[in-house]
Amino acid sequence: MSMHPFLIFPWQRPFLPDLVDTVERLSGGHPGNALIVVPHQRPWRYIVRLFAERGHHGLLPRTLPFSELVAQWRAGAGGRAKILANPLDQGALLHECVRGLARGDAALEARFARMDMARFLPWGLRLAALLEEMFTHGLEPADLAHLESEVAAPAAALLGALGRISRAWRAELEERGWTTPGLEQFLAAQGASEIPPLLLPAEDRPVFIAGFSVLSGTEDTLLRSLWRAGARVCLHTDPNLLEAVGPHWSCAEQSAWMRRWHARAEAAFPLSAEDARHRPHLEFFAGYDLHSQLEALATDLGHGDAASTAVVLTDSALLMPVLHHLPEKDVNVSMGYPLARSPLFRLVDALFRLAEGRAEDGRYHWRALLHVLRHPYLNMLQIRAEDGEALALRDGLRRLEALIRQGSRYVDLPACVADCRQQLPRPLADLLEQCLGTAIDALREVETTAGLGAWLGDIHEFLIAHGGDIWRRFPLDAEALFRLMRHVAPQLRQNALASEAFPPSLLYGIARQLLERERIPFEADPLVGVQVLGMLETRLLHFDRVFIVDATDDVLPGNPGQDPLLPDPLRAVLGLPDARRRERVAAYTLHRLCASARKAHFYWQEGVSHSALFDGKKLRSRFVEEFLWDVERRKNHLLAPGTPPLRAATCEVRQSPREPRLLCRTPRLDAAMAAFLRQPLSASRLDVYLRCPLRFVWETLCRLRPRQEVNEGDDPAAVGTCLHAALRALYAPWLGKKVCRGDITQASALACFHEAFDAADLRDLLPADARLMLEAAVPVRLREFLEHQPEETFIVALEQRIDAELSLAGRSYSFTGILDRLDRRDGLLHVLDYKTGSIRKHDFALWSDDAFFAEAATACALADSTGPCVSPDEGTLARLEAGFEALRERLPSMQLPAYIAMLESREGDAVGDAALVELRYRGEEHPLFDGLAGEELKAARSGCGVALALLLRHMEYAPRFAGRPDVHCRWCPYAPLCAS
């Protein structure tokens, strides 16, 4: 039979209807005699539907995907049946081959002779993938020498022996009765001249090769054999292939195909003038993120007619967000959803991460543990109690989470579980222990892939046993579980490395790779209406409306991944397709899809340039640039963003006036404040009110507690407690004695610090960087602290609790506090308060401002003159507010004034001054009165009582509690309440 010319089907028209017409015409009206060879199985469903719509009664043409063509070709060659080797089998076999060849190869011996399986397996899996790809392209691997400057040394050694490794590997596969899909294609291509009888073209049995655009090596060999025997090649492409005018650049591979086969082309049927003039109506939308694209997509889908519609996703990760935005929920999803994006994978990956981060003493990092405990699968499980009541596992998990949040960064899980059991019913406690034992404890004992497969099986059984009917309501998750048990777990249990012990990181990496290769299929029905599919699934298909989502350059055409074994520039040396060829394939797929559509919509995100270093927003695809340029060329002007057909996402941003957040005093808040003032008052609580009354209300009156969280960063409170303990121990031997500068050495101070550091367990509480910085800074800070001590002082008290009843402007209040250190200097008591944080300086001129204190005393007296349970008038409230604001600005802390007033209320030594000791910088003392003496000192001490009275009267009578925005808002736990 003579070789037929290639049949050119114009891509301005749908391909499959024209192909069906051609099959009917060339088969003499008996399409059941024809054989159609296609790249994949999906066209068969459309061909069946087309014949059904035409009312065909009889046999349908046989549609054979290329994989089945290879299988029949190999079956016709005879020979024994072989077992497909999975990737782990291939890696184990390659390890044997490489170690065998290393005996006679110095480069291989230097790199791989003593390399165990755990270190070799990553290289072995890459090598197996490379050999598989070369077999697919019909290439005999050859040794590539002198690549030491191009790739890493292990890769150069493997490539230098690539041909020998390939031959040894094939021999081992043959001896064991194993094979691979690529090797099957390679062997079929070697016997391409012997066409099986069922595939041989004949006059009464025409064969059509349809839908191929770019051929691999084995496809080229096998399909050429069929073509030479009389098969017809049907190309859906640019009709300019028939003319002197050059075809579209994306069809260059098809032109090269025809030249390579020395074939001529003819039109499958005449092209009408209307079809020749057809151009799709193009619309473009530039969004600022995925959500803006999906919002525009939903609007555009709702405005169209009921014509066939395709929502094309450039990345499978877009599937779930897109489905949530479709106005019509009854859609055909024909692309597989990656198992790696399912909740099941997140559960397994969270367990792996938990095990990888386990400390040497067996404790787990608290955040990784919470990721496991919060997983929705575990929180959906339940158990029946003896009385039939359903007990939800989530109740036990929440109790356990609360215990974990109260602990440290690394959790002793058995101890937490033991404490949690006491708070739970016995059936629920047993279920919790079984859950953690199956998911967490059992993984610690896994060392082999077989053990890992068994562990995954136990996870599956536990989820099924305690999930009840939930899996019927979540079919996607049920299918993920099925894939786990029927595809992934068997590969882990049944391979040549099943009993080989691996380190956990490699073992978990193997499992992750196998899980990432799995895809969850959808039922591809119905074939009309809105269809959601990937770019590859659009091959051979036609749609009136096409919506391409996230058309950015990193996925359309996409960037090649970094392969440490064979980088992209070296692929052409072996005859493998490089990034340029993959780009042409993607371009043909996109242009063919859009050429026959009535409307094509492109969506992408832009606005920030993408760089390799920082993950900025993406750039629109170069293919979209080509479509834009085509529209601009036809319109003869550049398209301005925001004007049709180049739309852009817009959002109106208005500056909202920043108003201070406040709460008006209510009867319940008034009662809570009154109850607070009747209790013993601490200076730290008063400082909270002085800094921000609104935070005081949230924290003290409303008793809102911040979310309990383990501190993973610096812990200033713990560091402050440690330094206070160290200084208390440092001065304890001098209690009741006089100490002079130089009596206390830096060595003794460091010894006290290290003792307090170990007692506080800061090595576990602080991150490594914070711990190292603290240990490096403390010796310097302690030396500076000792240098700034007075020449001599008498230590009166250390960490002494003090309680006092103070009469402030005619009112009696109870106060309490703890003095860090009380000294006697020049016959007067001096209060010292250690501060490890920053110190806000106060206005020293305040103590000599008689007018301020007189006004404060008057405002307090006026507020009290109204009588109990009666609110002061507006004028008095305004004077209180003005005095309070002035006090906040001039005296940022009431701690030292409160201590001075409390000491003065007791009989004993006269009170001198008080000072804050800034431990974080130089250890200097910052006195409250700054050297005042005599009557000035007495007046200043009296002013402390007036300042306290003003603050307390404001707390009692202020009609509203306003927030005071400041730098402290950055770490305030109630900042979200103010922003809401």
Tab-separated table of N, CA and C in Angstrom, residues 410-463:
chain	number	residue	atom	x	y	z
A	410	TYR	N	9.309	22.108	73.774
A	410	TYR	CA	9.391	20.676	73.504
A	410	TYR	C	8.542	19.933	74.529
A	411	VAL	N	7.688	19.047	74.017
A	411	VAL	CA	6.623	18.444	74.811
A	411	VAL	C	6.970	16.999	75.136
A	412	ASP	N	6.811	16.644	76.392
A	412	ASP	CA	6.885	15.251	76.818
A	412	ASP	C	5.494	14.652	76.601
A	413	LEU	N	5.295	14.054	75.430
A	413	LEU	CA	3.958	13.619	75.042
A	413	LEU	C	3.366	12.575	75.987
A	414	PRO	N	4.095	11.537	76.393
A	414	PRO	CA	3.485	10.569	77.325
A	414	PRO	C	3.001	11.213	78.622
A	415	ALA	N	3.750	12.164	79.152
A	415	ALA	CA	3.323	12.823	80.386
A	415	ALA	C	2.061	13.647	80.160
A	416	CYS	N	1.987	14.338	79.008
A	416	CYS	CA	0.788	15.126	78.706
A	416	CYS	C	-0.420	14.222	78.524
A	417	VAL	N	-0.235	13.089	77.847
A	417	VAL	CA	-1.344	12.164	77.646
A	417	VAL	C	-1.814	11.600	78.980
A	418	ALA	N	-0.891	11.303	79.873
A	418	ALA	CA	-1.269	10.786	81.186
A	418	ALA	C	-2.084	11.815	81.966
A	419	ASP	N	-1.708	13.098	81.898
A	419	ASP	CA	-2.496	14.134	82.566
A	419	ASP	C	-3.851	14.310	81.912
A	420	CYS	N	-3.875	14.169	80.583
A	420	CYS	CA	-5.127	14.357	79.851
A	420	CYS	C	-6.116	13.227	80.133
A	421	ARG	N	-5.626	12.020	80.321
A	421	ARG	CA	-6.516	10.882	80.579
A	421	ARG	C	-7.375	11.112	81.815
A	422	GLN	N	-6.847	11.785	82.794
A	422	GLN	CA	-7.579	12.003	84.032
A	422	GLN	C	-8.779	12.923	83.842
A	423	GLN	N	-8.808	13.691	82.750
A	423	GLN	CA	-9.887	14.643	82.513
A	423	GLN	C	-10.904	14.137	81.502
A	424	LEU	N	-10.743	12.909	80.999
A	424	LEU	CA	-11.596	12.395	79.933
A	424	LEU	C	-12.301	11.124	80.366
A	425	PRO	N	-13.478	10.852	79.762
A	425	PRO	CA	-14.090	9.539	79.968
A	425	PRO	C	-13.168	8.435	79.464
A	426	ARG	N	-13.272	7.270	80.073
A	426	ARG	CA	-12.324	6.210	79.740
A	426	ARG	C	-12.354	5.821	78.263
A	427	PRO	N	-13.541	5.641	77.623
A	427	PRO	CA	-13.510	5.285	76.188
A	427	PRO	C	-12.806	6.336	75.340
A	428	LEU	N	-13.058	7.615	75.652
A	428	LEU	CA	-12.413	8.679	74.876
A	428	LEU	C	-10.921	8.721	75.161
A	429	ALA	N	-10.522	8.494	76.402
A	429	ALA	CA	-9.093	8.462	76.733
A	429	ALA	C	-8.402	7.316	76.008
A	430	ASP	N	-9.074	6.155	75.910
A	430	ASP	CA	-8.493	5.021	75.186
A	430	ASP	C	-8.352	5.337	73.701
A	431	LEU	N	-9.375	6.012	73.125
A	431	LEU	CA	-9.309	6.367	71.711
A	431	LEU	C	-8.179	7.363	71.447
A	432	LEU	N	-8.016	8.322	72.340
A	432	LEU	CA	-6.931	9.287	72.190
A	432	LEU	C	-5.580	8.594	72.242
A	433	GLU	N	-5.420	7.680	73.186
A	433	GLU	CA	-4.142	6.972	73.300
A	433	GLU	C	-3.900	6.093	72.088
A	434	GLN	N	-4.958	5.457	71.568
A	434	GLN	CA	-4.805	4.630	70.367
A	434	GLN	C	-4.439	5.482	69.161
A	435	CYS	N	-5.062	6.649	69.054
A	435	CYS	CA	-4.761	7.558	67.941
A	435	CYS	C	-3.299	7.969	67.956
A	436	LEU	N	-2.809	8.434	69.097
A	436	LEU	CA	-1.428	8.882	69.183
A	436	LEU	C	-0.453	7.723	69.045
A	437	GLY	N	-0.830	6.564	69.564
A	437	GLY	CA	0.045	5.409	69.403
A	437	GLY	C	0.161	4.967	67.967
A	438	THR	N	-0.976	4.974	67.228
A	438	THR	CA	-0.958	4.545	65.825
A	438	THR	C	-0.250	5.549	64.938
A	439	ALA	N	-0.530	6.818	65.158
A	439	ALA	CA	-0.022	7.843	64.250
A	439	ALA	C	1.388	8.307	64.599
A	440	ILE	N	1.734	8.407	65.873
A	440	ILE	CA	2.992	9.035	66.282
A	440	ILE	C	3.987	8.017	66.830
A	441	ASP	N	3.566	7.272	67.839
A	441	ASP	CA	4.512	6.362	68.495
A	441	ASP	C	4.999	5.271	67.551
A	442	ALA	N	4.086	4.706	66.736
A	442	ALA	CA	4.474	3.610	65.847
A	442	ALA	C	5.468	4.064	64.792
A	443	LEU	N	5.411	5.334	64.392
A	443	LEU	CA	6.324	5.829	63.363
A	443	LEU	C	7.758	5.863	63.861
A	444	ARG	N	7.968	5.972	65.157
A	444	ARG	CA	9.328	6.003	65.700
A	444	ARG	C	10.063	4.693	65.466
A	445	GLU	N	9.322	3.598	65.341
A	445	GLU	CA	9.947	2.288	65.187
A	445	GLU	C	10.170	1.908	63.721
A	446	VAL	N	9.690	2.721	62.787
A	446	VAL	CA	9.775	2.379	61.363
A	446	VAL	C	11.173	2.690	60.848
A	447	GLU	N	11.790	1.700	60.200
A	447	GLU	CA	13.127	1.888	59.637
A	447	GLU	C	13.207	1.476	58.178
A	448	THR	N	12.203	0.762	57.660
A	448	THR	CA	12.240	0.252	56.284
A	448	THR	C	11.007	0.727	55.545
A	449	THR	N	11.059	0.606	54.214
A	449	THR	CA	9.887	0.967	53.420
A	449	THR	C	8.736	0.004	53.689
A	450	ALA	N	9.044	-1.269	53.966
A	450	ALA	CA	7.987	-2.212	54.302
A	450	ALA	C	7.290	-1.794	55.601
A	451	GLY	N	8.066	-1.402	56.584
A	451	GLY	CA	7.472	-0.913	57.820
A	451	GLY	C	6.664	0.347	57.620
A	452	LEU	N	7.139	1.220	56.719
A	452	LEU	CA	6.400	2.440	56.438
A	452	LEU	C	5.079	2.126	55.747
A	453	GLY	N	5.097	1.160	54.832
A	453	GLY	CA	3.854	0.756	54.187
A	453	GLY	C	2.870	0.169	55.189
A	454	ALA	N	3.363	-0.636	56.123
A	454	ALA	CA	2.485	-1.193	57.160
A	454	ALA	C	1.937	-0.087	58.052
A	455	TRP	N	2.759	0.914	58.356
A	455	TRP	CA	2.294	2.027	59.184
A	455	TRP	C	1.188	2.804	58.474
A	456	LEU	N	1.341	3.040	57.170
A	456	LEU	CA	0.283	3.711	56.412
A	456	LEU	C	-0.995	2.878	56.422
A	457	GLY	N	-0.839	1.542	56.371
A	457	GLY	CA	-2.005	0.680	56.457
A	457	GLY	C	-2.715	0.815	57.795
A	458	ASP	N	-1.961	0.927	58.878
A	458	ASP	CA	-2.566	1.102	60.199
A	458	ASP	C	-3.295	2.443	60.288
A	459	ILE	N	-2.698	3.482	59.709
A	459	ILE	CA	-3.363	4.788	59.687
A	459	ILE	C	-4.691	4.677	58.943
A	460	HIS	N	-4.666	4.007	57.803
A	460	HIS	CA	-5.877	3.839	56.995
A	460	HIS	C	-6.948	3.086	57.779
A	461	GLU	N	-6.589	2.004	58.416
A	461	GLU	CA	-7.572	1.204	59.163
A	461	GLU	C	-8.146	2.008	60.329
A	462	PHE	N	-7.313	2.786	61.005
A	462	PHE	CA	-7.808	3.575	62.131
A	462	PHE	C	-8.808	4.632	61.658
A	463	LEU	N	-8.507	5.300	60.550
A	463	LEU	CA	-9.419	6.316	60.023
A	463	LEU	C	-10.737	5.704	59.573
